[in-house]
Amino acid sequence: MSEPTITPDLMRISWGPQHPMSGQTRILLDVDGEKVHKIIADLGFTHRGIEKILENRSFLQGIVPIERMVMIDTANIGLGYVMAIEESLGIEVPERAHWIRSLVCELSRISSHLYAFGLQAESTGYFPAVFLWTTTDRTVLLDLMEELTGARFSYNFFLPGGVMKDLTEGFEDRVIEGVQYLRKRFEDYWTAMIENIVFEARCNDVAVLKPEDAIRLGATGPVLRGSGISIDVRKDEPYAAYGDLDFEVITESACDSMARTKVRYREIGQSLNMMEQVANEIPGGPIRTRFPLFTRSKPGEVYSRVETGRGEMGIHMFTAVGMNPYRVKINSPTLRNMYVFERLCELDEMLMADVPVVINSIDPWYLDSDR
Amino acid sequence: MNVNILASIWNYATEFLAVNAKPLLQIYVLPGLIFILGFAIIAVWFERKFLARAMLRVGPYYCGKRSGVLQVFADFLKLFMKEIIVPKDMNFLFFAAMPVLVSTVPALALILIPFDANWVLWDIGSLGLPMFFAIAGIAPLIPIFAGWASNNKYGFIGAFRVAYMYISAEIPLVICGAAVAIMAGSFDLVEIVQAQRNMWFAVPQFIGFVIFFLGVIIESERTPFDIPVAEVELVLGWRTEYSGILFGFTMMAEYVMFQAWTLLFITLYLGGFNGPVLGFLGVTGSHIFWMLAKFAFMVVLIVLIRTVYPRLRLDQMLDLGWKYLTPLALLNLALVLGMKMLGVY
Amino acid sequence: MAEESCELKRSLDWVPGSGAVYSVVDYVAGWARKYSIWPIHLVTGCCGPEFMQTSGVQYDMERLGILPFASVRQCDCIMVVGVVSRKMALRVKYLYEQMGEPKYVVSVGACPTGRGPFYDSYAAVPVDEYVPVDVYIPGCPPRPEAIIQGMMILQEKIKNTKRIGVKSE
Amino acid sequence: MSEAELVEAITTSHAEQIESAEVLRSQRVSVVVKREVFLEVAEALRDEYGFKTPSAAGGLDYPKEERMQMIYYLFNPDSKITLTLRVDLPRDDPTLPTLTGVWEAMSFHEREAHEMFGIEFEGHPNMIPLLMPPDWRGGYPLRKDFKGEAGEE
């Protein structure tokens, strides 16, 4: 790689792509002792060319590769793609399908936030307890998903025009059971993690991102809301059943790593509320309208936005006459947040030990930034 | 003729054993080889099982009849039979000597610990405590050399973190040790223990007790102070380049260091080998028993701390060392001197 | 390394009883290696969450002595979890070369095995073009049970290794 | 400011500089700008119309019409409108002044567009590959005439 040059006084450390905390990217740190002077993110280690693949697949086939983009949060991103197809082909979706979609999306969001939460614990060296607690609690969600969709992660559950299957017998009750169990567990997380003195010392006042910087650098999702700006696609342009559901957009005013972690923590609470609402109030009716297997599209374009666990995901689909999309542009939240991460060390003083904490407070998922 | 030679050899051997039974036992069994190795093995197994329990898991299970006891042996044998990779442009002897030294030098300090008034391997009287600090004070130098020798950036940074940390931790430790020595009126570890017959020093010197407890965790590089080997930042710190059995030695060093400092902590503050005499063990036996029991309690406590706290940052640790522990240690010393002058103790 | 130890063995074959010694040592080595597989954290793609679940509570890989580890020098096994792009494949190769013998590679999921759902991608490559793979685990993503079974197959393979320092063919 | 008012305002005040402006649907506005005056419109959008958040950017290839399009996605955090700022480029000369001076965060997206479409950004501070391997010689993957299996050399 044509690596940027460094000042002679600094030492360049390369983290990753094999590093416990870097994930699938390479992070170059220019350090002077412990102090970080510059961060360079070298992305692309999981680049698969999904945008090109989608051009060669039919509309329905595209659901499979696009769900592999964010394996931990497949429902949200799959929904974005499906919504783009529906809008460009003009397909109506029945009411019940909207509600089921919201339910699955929230399940998926909790699972994603839990994962981020566990990694945040691990990044402070708190591997033992919390990280594996979150994996335990995710099994509750995964079991629910498995019962509904037949798969643990990649379920390809949303189809243009509705969802694949109806809720199983008594599924609502099990959702409520799971919600109650998770609520109890979340009290433990608060005591064990957020109120832990060492964890507080590690996260408070680390990497402060001021609101104007967050807007200027294009941050999104919990990173933006952690800076006190209330932007959430679910509220701004409600899709699925979010217009009917009662929830609030979580913001924290502290702007530091702890604020971003707390946003995730409290968003999980909102998601649990929403799951309960869906389980209690879901309307009846059909679950999908017919979607023809072979569809010919008209020239046009659709830009659909969804709120994934990591922030706003935009899918811009251009159609021409034919069976495939002409081009699908995926605007991923992680790529936006990674730029913020690169700049954070200039905005606020950062030590080497802070970098894992900061990167996990950003919660990147490189598979979606690399596409 | 032959019979005579054999008989004389037999006589010699029995005489030798009769005279040297105690030193041999001390060298090979109690403060010596078997205790050190056995502790490392049991501690690793216990820690893995205990942490697994804290994570709601089972931990090592299938290796060794559904208990995982043989897990450590499997790991050790595997490491023993693994290729050793030496970094390019590096003196192999220097590189390989460091892990061996880092696990043996703290073990030398163990020979000063009294398990009973008569069960001290190297009884040097009033030089006991200074000698312990001298030997244990060399130990941090070795990781620094090891990190430098591995020609690796992670190792290098890890080595310097070791240097920062030990200096900030060892000064309060030495001051606390001095306070204990003043209170007991002697540098002799046996006499320090005997001075605690009525009351453990943990009570009059509570501040020193807390400082020394933190110091023990810092010296043995355990969470929340495992900063030089912070996995999420430095991969494995100064151990990064060591492969095969050399890595096994560096892992063992952590436990040996832990053992030496914890035993000193018990000696200085928790009454050492003092305890009610158990009839069936005899006086020496029950002293050794109490020492080991206190040691086991400390091990459980320190492993428990690992499950509860994340890791501190280096600057926070240095703050703790210089801004809090050192002044508090001096305060502790002043309090002890005051008590001595007023004749309270 | 491998050839050397073979030669050493051949040169000592005339010593009476060497066969028995070798078989004992082989057995012990096989046993130790079997129960002490330290795979490196190398999550290259989207099977990562399932890998986490596998080391997590319900499935708990550590029962088998599998302890995911941070640094490659001490590891025995690369678990290639998820799709391998051209850029990443080179890194997998570097990691493989940095590990000490004996070393094993497990390909987890459809993508490293044969590019899986990205069969027509210009950037994804099968991992066995770069490093030799011992066990392939199918699935997209494989369930934790499948990953554990794959690791058990690897354990069997290690146990049946006949000579020290030599990987089984 | 609603979408229609926004389009109205842009077409009146920047009539010379834009080629077209339209409302695609609610909360979606598209503005096509001439290449020469592209930066001026961008600055006006940021300062006057409140499109402070840069979302993303990407290219689009029309080989039949011999043109490419560079699309910048901008977001207004107050009125929650997403605006796509587009510039048409001839396919044989895809150069464009960089937008990193206006929105710093477009850096990543322009690097991506460079390696995917071969669009040159004049004055970009750090034009190194973002996603592709540094030794990639297989052409520009997202152009329509990319053959797929062309390997690296």
CSV table of N, CA and C in Angstrom, one decimal, chain D residues 7-138:
chain,number,residue,atom,x,y,z
D,7,VAL,N,-36.6,23.4,-3.9
D,7,VAL,CA,-36.3,23.3,-5.3
D,7,VAL,C,-36.5,24.6,-6.0
D,8,GLU,N,-37.6,25.3,-5.6
D,8,GLU,CA,-37.9,26.6,-6.1
D,8,GLU,C,-36.8,27.6,-5.8
D,9,ALA,N,-36.3,27.5,-4.5
D,9,ALA,CA,-35.3,28.5,-4.1
D,9,ALA,C,-34.0,28.2,-4.9
D,10,ILE,N,-33.7,27.0,-5.1
D,10,ILE,CA,-32.4,26.6,-5.8
D,10,ILE,C,-32.5,27.0,-7.2
D,11,THR,N,-33.6,26.7,-7.9
D,11,THR,CA,-33.7,27.0,-9.3
D,11,THR,C,-33.7,28.5,-9.5
D,12,THR,N,-34.3,29.3,-8.6
D,12,THR,CA,-34.3,30.8,-8.9
D,12,THR,C,-32.9,31.4,-8.6
D,13,SER,N,-32.3,31.0,-7.5
D,13,SER,CA,-31.0,31.7,-7.1
D,13,SER,C,-29.8,31.1,-7.9
D,14,HIS,N,-29.9,29.9,-8.3
D,14,HIS,CA,-28.7,29.3,-9.0
D,14,HIS,C,-29.1,28.9,-10.4
D,15,ALA,N,-29.9,29.7,-11.1
D,15,ALA,CA,-30.4,29.2,-12.4
D,15,ALA,C,-29.3,29.0,-13.4
D,16,GLU,N,-28.3,29.8,-13.3
D,16,GLU,CA,-27.2,29.6,-14.3
D,16,GLU,C,-26.3,28.4,-14.0
D,17,GLN,N,-26.3,28.0,-12.7
D,17,GLN,CA,-25.3,27.0,-12.3
D,17,GLN,C,-25.8,25.5,-12.4
D,18,ILE,N,-27.1,25.4,-12.3
D,18,ILE,CA,-27.7,24.0,-12.2
D,18,ILE,C,-28.3,23.7,-13.5
D,19,GLU,N,-28.3,22.4,-13.8
D,19,GLU,CA,-29.0,21.9,-15.0
D,19,GLU,C,-30.5,21.6,-14.7
D,20,SER,N,-30.7,20.9,-13.6
D,20,SER,CA,-32.1,20.7,-13.3
D,20,SER,C,-32.2,20.4,-11.8
D,21,ALA,N,-33.4,20.6,-11.2
D,21,ALA,CA,-33.6,20.3,-9.8
D,21,ALA,C,-35.0,19.8,-9.7
D,22,GLU,N,-35.2,18.7,-9.0
D,22,GLU,CA,-36.6,18.2,-8.9
D,22,GLU,C,-36.8,17.5,-7.6
D,23,VAL,N,-38.1,17.3,-7.2
D,23,VAL,CA,-38.4,16.6,-6.0
D,23,VAL,C,-38.7,15.1,-6.5
D,24,LEU,N,-38.0,14.2,-5.9
D,24,LEU,CA,-38.2,12.8,-6.3
D,24,LEU,C,-39.4,12.2,-5.6
D,25,ARG,N,-39.5,12.4,-4.3
D,25,ARG,CA,-40.6,12.0,-3.5
D,25,ARG,C,-40.5,12.8,-2.2
D,26,SER,N,-41.3,12.5,-1.2
D,26,SER,CA,-41.1,13.3,0.0
D,26,SER,C,-39.7,13.0,0.6
D,27,GLN,N,-39.1,14.1,1.0
D,27,GLN,CA,-37.8,14.1,1.6
D,27,GLN,C,-36.7,13.7,0.7
D,28,ARG,N,-36.9,13.7,-0.6
D,28,ARG,CA,-35.8,13.4,-1.6
D,28,ARG,C,-35.8,14.5,-2.6
D,29,VAL,N,-34.7,15.1,-2.7
D,29,VAL,CA,-34.5,16.2,-3.7
D,29,VAL,C,-33.3,15.9,-4.5
D,30,SER,N,-33.3,16.1,-5.8
D,30,SER,CA,-32.2,15.8,-6.7
D,30,SER,C,-31.8,17.1,-7.4
D,31,VAL,N,-30.5,17.4,-7.4
D,31,VAL,CA,-30.1,18.6,-8.1
D,31,VAL,C,-28.9,18.2,-9.0
D,32,VAL,N,-29.0,18.5,-10.3
D,32,VAL,CA,-27.9,18.2,-11.2
D,32,VAL,C,-27.2,19.6,-11.5
D,33,VAL,N,-25.9,19.5,-11.3
D,33,VAL,CA,-25.1,20.8,-11.4
D,33,VAL,C,-24.1,20.6,-12.5
D,34,LYS,N,-23.8,21.8,-13.1
D,34,LYS,CA,-22.7,21.8,-14.1
D,34,LYS,C,-21.4,21.6,-13.4
D,35,ARG,N,-20.5,21.0,-14.2
D,35,ARG,CA,-19.2,20.6,-13.6
D,35,ARG,C,-18.4,21.8,-13.2
D,36,GLU,N,-18.4,22.8,-14.0
D,36,GLU,CA,-17.5,24.0,-13.8
D,36,GLU,C,-17.8,24.7,-12.5
D,37,VAL,N,-19.1,24.8,-12.1
D,37,VAL,CA,-19.5,25.6,-11.0
D,37,VAL,C,-20.0,24.8,-9.8
D,38,PHE,N,-19.5,23.6,-9.9
D,38,PHE,CA,-20.0,22.6,-8.9
D,38,PHE,C,-19.7,23.0,-7.5
D,39,LEU,N,-18.5,23.4,-7.3
D,39,LEU,CA,-18.1,23.8,-5.9
D,39,LEU,C,-18.9,24.9,-5.3
D,40,GLU,N,-19.2,25.9,-6.2
D,40,GLU,CA,-20.0,27.0,-5.7
D,40,GLU,C,-21.4,26.6,-5.2
D,41,VAL,N,-22.0,25.8,-5.9
D,41,VAL,CA,-23.3,25.3,-5.5
D,41,VAL,C,-23.2,24.5,-4.2
D,42,ALA,N,-22.2,23.7,-4.2
D,42,ALA,CA,-22.0,22.9,-3.0
D,42,ALA,C,-21.9,23.8,-1.7
D,43,GLU,N,-21.0,24.8,-1.9
D,43,GLU,CA,-20.9,25.7,-0.7
D,43,GLU,C,-22.2,26.4,-0.4
D,44,ALA,N,-22.9,26.8,-1.4
D,44,ALA,CA,-24.2,27.4,-1.1
D,44,ALA,C,-25.2,26.5,-0.4
D,45,LEU,N,-25.1,25.2,-0.8
D,45,LEU,CA,-26.0,24.2,-0.2
D,45,LEU,C,-25.7,24.1,1.3
D,46,ARG,N,-24.4,24.1,1.6
D,46,ARG,CA,-23.9,23.9,2.9
D,46,ARG,C,-24.3,25.1,3.8
D,47,ASP,N,-24.0,26.3,3.3
D,47,ASP,CA,-24.1,27.5,4.1
D,47,ASP,C,-25.5,28.1,4.1
D,48,GLU,N,-26.2,28.0,2.9
D,48,GLU,CA,-27.5,28.7,2.9
D,48,GLU,C,-28.6,27.8,3.1
D,49,TYR,N,-28.5,26.5,2.7
D,49,TYR,CA,-29.7,25.6,2.8
D,49,TYR,C,-29.6,24.6,3.9
D,50,GLY,N,-28.5,24.6,4.6
D,50,GLY,CA,-28.4,23.8,5.8
D,50,GLY,C,-28.1,22.3,5.6
D,51,PHE,N,-27.5,22.0,4.4
D,51,PHE,CA,-27.1,20.6,4.2
D,51,PHE,C,-25.7,20.4,4.8
D,52,LYS,N,-25.7,20.2,6.1
D,52,LYS,CA,-24.5,20.2,6.8
D,52,LYS,C,-23.8,18.8,6.9
D,53,THR,N,-24.7,17.8,6.8
D,53,THR,CA,-24.2,16.4,7.0
D,53,THR,C,-23.9,15.8,5.7
D,54,PRO,N,-22.7,15.4,5.4
D,54,PRO,CA,-22.4,14.6,4.2
D,54,PRO,C,-22.7,13.1,4.5
D,55,SER,N,-23.5,12.5,3.7
D,55,SER,CA,-23.9,11.1,3.9
D,55,SER,C,-22.9,10.2,3.2
D,56,ALA,N,-22.9,10.4,1.9
D,56,ALA,CA,-22.1,9.4,1.1
D,56,ALA,C,-21.9,10.0,-0.3
D,57,ALA,N,-21.1,9.3,-1.1
D,57,ALA,CA,-21.0,9.7,-2.5
D,57,ALA,C,-20.7,8.4,-3.3
D,58,GLY,N,-21.1,8.5,-4.5
D,58,GLY,CA,-20.8,7.3,-5.3
D,58,GLY,C,-21.0,7.7,-6.8
D,59,GLY,N,-20.5,6.8,-7.7
D,59,GLY,CA,-20.6,7.1,-9.1
D,59,GLY,C,-21.7,6.3,-9.8
D,60,LEU,N,-21.9,6.5,-11.0
D,60,LEU,CA,-22.8,5.8,-11.8
D,60,LEU,C,-22.4,5.9,-13.2
D,61,ASP,N,-22.5,4.8,-14.0
D,61,ASP,CA,-21.9,4.7,-15.3
D,61,ASP,C,-23.0,4.4,-16.3
D,62,TYR,N,-23.0,5.3,-17.4
D,62,TYR,CA,-23.9,5.1,-18.5
D,62,TYR,C,-23.1,4.9,-19.8
D,63,PRO,N,-22.6,3.7,-20.1
D,63,PRO,CA,-21.7,3.6,-21.2
D,63,PRO,C,-22.4,4.0,-22.5
D,64,LYS,N,-23.8,3.7,-22.6
D,64,LYS,CA,-24.4,4.0,-23.9
D,64,LYS,C,-24.5,5.5,-24.2
D,65,GLU,N,-24.7,6.2,-23.1
D,65,GLU,CA,-24.8,7.7,-23.3
D,65,GLU,C,-23.4,8.3,-23.2
D,66,GLU,N,-22.4,7.5,-23.0
D,66,GLU,CA,-21.0,8.1,-23.0
D,66,GLU,C,-20.9,9.1,-21.8
D,67,ARG,N,-21.5,8.8,-20.7
D,67,ARG,CA,-21.4,9.7,-19.6
D,67,ARG,C,-21.3,9.0,-18.3
D,68,MET,N,-20.8,9.6,-17.3
D,68,MET,CA,-20.8,9.1,-15.9
D,68,MET,C,-21.4,10.2,-15.1
D,69,GLN,N,-21.9,9.7,-13.9
D,69,GLN,CA,-22.5,10.7,-13.0
D,69,GLN,C,-21.9,10.5,-11.6
D,70,MET,N,-21.5,11.6,-11.0
D,70,MET,CA,-21.0,11.5,-9.6
D,70,MET,C,-22.2,12.0,-8.7
D,71,ILE,N,-22.5,11.2,-7.7
D,71,ILE,CA,-23.7,11.6,-6.9
D,71,ILE,C,-23.2,11.8,-5.5
D,72,TYR,N,-23.5,12.9,-4.9
D,72,TYR,CA,-23.2,13.2,-3.5
D,72,TYR,C,-24.5,13.2,-2.7
D,73,TYR,N,-24.5,12.5,-1.6
D,73,TYR,CA,-25.7,12.4,-0.8
D,73,TYR,C,-25.5,13.4,0.4
D,74,LEU,N,-26.4,14.3,0.5
D,74,LEU,CA,-26.3,15.3,1.5
D,74,LEU,C,-27.6,15.3,2.4
D,75,PHE,N,-27.4,15.6,3.6
D,75,PHE,CA,-28.5,15.5,4.6
D,75,PHE,C,-28.7,16.8,5.3
D,76,ASN,N,-29.9,17.2,5.5
D,76,ASN,CA,-30.2,18.4,6.3
D,76,ASN,C,-30.7,18.0,7.6
D,77,PRO,N,-30.0,18.2,8.7
D,77,PRO,CA,-30.4,17.6,10.0
D,77,PRO,C,-31.6,18.4,10.6
D,78,ASP,N,-32.0,19.5,10.0
D,78,ASP,CA,-33.1,20.2,10.6
D,78,ASP,C,-34.4,19.8,9.8
D,79,SER,N,-34.4,19.9,8.5
D,79,SER,CA,-35.6,19.6,7.8
D,79,SER,C,-35.7,18.1,7.4
D,80,LYS,N,-34.6,17.4,7.7
D,80,LYS,CA,-34.6,15.9,7.4
D,80,LYS,C,-34.7,15.6,5.9
D,81,ILE,N,-34.2,16.4,5.1
D,81,ILE,CA,-34.3,16.2,3.6
D,81,ILE,C,-33.0,15.6,3.1
D,82,THR,N,-33.1,14.6,2.3
D,82,THR,CA,-31.9,14.0,1.7
D,82,THR,C,-31.8,14.6,0.3
D,83,LEU,N,-30.7,15.2,0.0
D,83,LEU,CA,-30.5,15.8,-1.3
D,83,LEU,C,-29.4,15.1,-2.0
D,84,THR,N,-29.6,14.7,-3.3
D,84,THR,CA,-28.6,14.1,-4.1
D,84,THR,C,-28.1,15.2,-5.0
D,85,LEU,N,-26.8,15.5,-4.9
D,85,LEU,CA,-26.1,16.5,-5.7
D,85,LEU,C,-25.4,15.7,-6.8
D,86,ARG,N,-25.8,16.0,-8.1
D,86,ARG,CA,-25.2,15.2,-9.1
D,86,ARG,C,-24.4,16.0,-10.1
D,87,VAL,N,-23.4,15.4,-10.6
D,87,VAL,CA,-22.6,16.1,-11.7
D,87,VAL,C,-22.4,15.1,-12.8
D,88,ASP,N,-22.8,15.5,-14.0
D,88,ASP,CA,-22.5,14.7,-15.2
D,88,ASP,C,-21.1,14.9,-15.7
D,89,LEU,N,-20.5,13.8,-16.0
D,89,LEU,CA,-19.1,13.8,-16.5
D,89,LEU,C,-19.0,13.1,-17.8
D,90,PRO,N,-18.2,13.6,-18.7
D,90,PRO,CA,-18.0,12.8,-19.9
D,90,PRO,C,-17.2,11.5,-19.6
D,91,ARG,N,-17.5,10.4,-20.3
D,91,ARG,CA,-16.8,9.2,-19.9
D,91,ARG,C,-15.3,9.1,-20.2
D,92,ASP,N,-14.9,9.9,-21.2
D,92,ASP,CA,-13.5,9.9,-21.6
D,92,ASP,C,-12.7,10.8,-20.8
D,93,ASP,N,-13.3,11.7,-20.0
D,93,ASP,CA,-12.6,12.7,-19.2
D,93,ASP,C,-13.3,12.8,-17.8
D,94,PRO,N,-13.3,11.8,-17.0
D,94,PRO,CA,-14.0,11.9,-15.7
D,94,PRO,C,-13.2,12.6,-14.7
D,95,THR,N,-13.0,13.9,-14.8
D,95,THR,CA,-12.3,14.7,-13.7
D,95,THR,C,-13.3,15.6,-13.1
D,96,LEU,N,-13.0,15.9,-11.8
D,96,LEU,CA,-13.9,16.7,-11.0
D,96,LEU,C,-13.1,17.4,-9.9
D,97,PRO,N,-13.4,18.6,-9.6
D,97,PRO,CA,-12.7,19.1,-8.4
D,97,PRO,C,-13.1,18.4,-7.1
D,98,THR,N,-12.3,18.3,-6.2
D,98,THR,CA,-12.6,17.5,-5.0
D,98,THR,C,-13.6,18.3,-4.1
D,99,LEU,N,-14.4,17.6,-3.4
D,99,LEU,CA,-15.4,18.2,-2.6
D,99,LEU,C,-14.9,18.2,-1.1
D,100,THR,N,-13.7,17.7,-0.9
D,100,THR,CA,-13.2,17.6,0.5
D,100,THR,C,-13.0,18.9,1.1
D,101,GLY,N,-12.9,20.0,0.3
D,101,GLY,CA,-12.8,21.3,0.9
D,101,GLY,C,-14.1,21.8,1.5
D,102,VAL,N,-15.2,21.3,1.0
D,102,VAL,CA,-16.5,21.7,1.5
D,102,VAL,C,-17.0,20.8,2.6
D,103,TRP,N,-17.0,19.5,2.3
D,103,TRP,CA,-17.3,18.5,3.3
D,103,TRP,C,-16.1,17.6,3.4
D,104,GLU,N,-15.4,17.8,4.6
D,104,GLU,CA,-14.2,17.0,4.8
D,104,GLU,C,-14.4,15.5,4.7
D,105,ALA,N,-15.6,15.1,5.1
D,105,ALA,CA,-15.9,13.6,5.2
D,105,ALA,C,-16.1,13.0,3.9
D,106,MET,N,-16.2,13.8,2.8
D,106,MET,CA,-16.3,13.1,1.5
D,106,MET,C,-15.0,12.4,1.0
D,107,SER,N,-14.0,12.6,1.8
D,107,SER,CA,-12.7,12.0,1.5
D,107,SER,C,-12.8,10.5,1.2
D,108,PHE,N,-13.4,9.8,2.1
D,108,PHE,CA,-13.5,8.3,1.9
D,108,PHE,C,-14.3,8.0,0.7
D,109,HIS,N,-15.4,8.7,0.5
D,109,HIS,CA,-16.3,8.3,-0.6
D,109,HIS,C,-15.7,8.6,-1.9
D,110,GLU,N,-14.9,9.7,-2.0
D,110,GLU,CA,-14.2,10.1,-3.2
D,110,GLU,C,-13.1,9.1,-3.6
D,111,ARG,N,-12.4,8.6,-2.5
D,111,ARG,CA,-11.4,7.6,-2.8
D,111,ARG,C,-12.0,6.3,-3.3
D,112,GLU,N,-13.2,6.0,-2.8
D,112,GLU,CA,-13.9,4.8,-3.3
D,112,GLU,C,-14.4,5.0,-4.7
D,113,ALA,N,-14.9,6.2,-5.0
D,113,ALA,CA,-15.4,6.4,-6.4
D,113,ALA,C,-14.2,6.4,-7.3
D,114,HIS,N,-13.0,6.8,-6.9
D,114,HIS,CA,-11.9,6.8,-7.7
D,114,HIS,C,-11.5,5.4,-8.1
D,115,GLU,N,-11.5,4.5,-7.2
D,115,GLU,CA,-11.0,3.2,-7.5
D,115,GLU,C,-12.1,2.3,-8.2
D,116,MET,N,-13.4,2.7,-7.9
D,116,MET,CA,-14.4,1.9,-8.5
D,116,MET,C,-14.8,2.4,-9.9
D,117,PHE,N,-14.7,3.7,-10.1
D,117,PHE,CA,-15.1,4.2,-11.4
D,117,PHE,C,-14.0,4.9,-12.2
D,118,GLY,N,-12.9,5.1,-11.6
D,118,GLY,CA,-11.8,5.9,-12.3
D,118,GLY,C,-12.1,7.3,-12.4
D,119,ILE,N,-12.9,7.9,-11.5
D,119,ILE,CA,-13.1,9.3,-11.6
D,119,ILE,C,-12.0,10.0,-10.9
D,120,GLU,N,-11.4,11.0,-11.5
D,120,GLU,CA,-10.2,11.7,-10.9
D,120,GLU,C,-10.7,12.9,-10.1
D,121,PHE,N,-10.2,13.1,-8.9
D,121,PHE,CA,-10.6,14.2,-8.1
D,121,PHE,C,-9.4,15.1,-8.0
D,122,GLU,N,-9.5,16.3,-8.6
D,122,GLU,CA,-8.4,17.2,-8.5
D,122,GLU,C,-8.2,17.8,-7.2
D,123,GLY,N,-7.1,17.8,-6.6
D,123,GLY,CA,-6.8,18.4,-5.3
D,123,GLY,C,-7.2,17.6,-4.1
D,124,HIS,N,-7.5,16.3,-4.3
D,124,HIS,CA,-7.8,15.5,-3.1
D,124,HIS,C,-6.5,15.3,-2.3
D,125,PRO,N,-6.6,15.4,-1.0
D,125,PRO,CA,-5.4,15.4,-0.2
D,125,PRO,C,-4.7,14.0,-0.1
D,126,ASN,N,-5.5,12.9,-0.3
D,126,ASN,CA,-4.9,11.6,0.1
D,126,ASN,C,-5.5,10.6,-0.8
D,127,MET,N,-5.1,10.6,-2.0
D,127,MET,CA,-5.8,9.7,-3.0
D,127,MET,C,-5.1,8.3,-3.0
D,128,ILE,N,-5.4,7.5,-2.0
D,128,ILE,CA,-4.8,6.1,-2.0
D,128,ILE,C,-6.0,5.2,-2.0
D,129,PRO,N,-5.8,3.9,-2.5
D,129,PRO,CA,-6.9,3.0,-2.6
D,129,PRO,C,-7.6,2.8,-1.2
D,130,LEU,N,-8.9,2.8,-1.2
D,130,LEU,CA,-9.7,2.6,0.0
D,130,LEU,C,-10.0,1.1,0.2
D,131,LEU,N,-10.7,0.5,-0.8
D,131,LEU,CA,-11.2,-0.8,-0.6
D,131,LEU,C,-10.4,-1.9,-1.3
D,132,MET,N,-9.9,-1.5,-2.5
D,132,MET,CA,-9.3,-2.5,-3.3
D,132,MET,C,-7.8,-2.8,-2.9
D,133,PRO,N,-7.3,-3.9,-3.2
D,133,PRO,CA,-5.9,-4.2,-2.8
D,133,PRO,C,-5.0,-3.1,-3.5
D,134,PRO,N,-3.9,-2.7,-2.9
D,134,PRO,CA,-3.1,-1.7,-3.5
D,134,PRO,C,-2.4,-2.1,-4.8
D,135,ASP,N,-2.3,-3.4,-5.0
D,135,ASP,CA,-1.7,-3.9,-6.3
D,135,ASP,C,-2.7,-4.3,-7.3
D,136,TRP,N,-3.9,-3.9,-7.2
D,136,TRP,CA,-5.0,-4.3,-8.1
D,136,TRP,C,-4.8,-3.6,-9.4
D,137,ARG,N,-4.8,-4.5,-10.5
D,137,ARG,CA,-4.6,-4.0,-11.8
D,137,ARG,C,-5.8,-4.4,-12.7
D,138,GLY,N,-6.9,-4.7,-12.1
D,138,GLY,CA,-8.0,-5.3,-13.0
D,138,GLY,C,-8.9,-4.3,-13.5
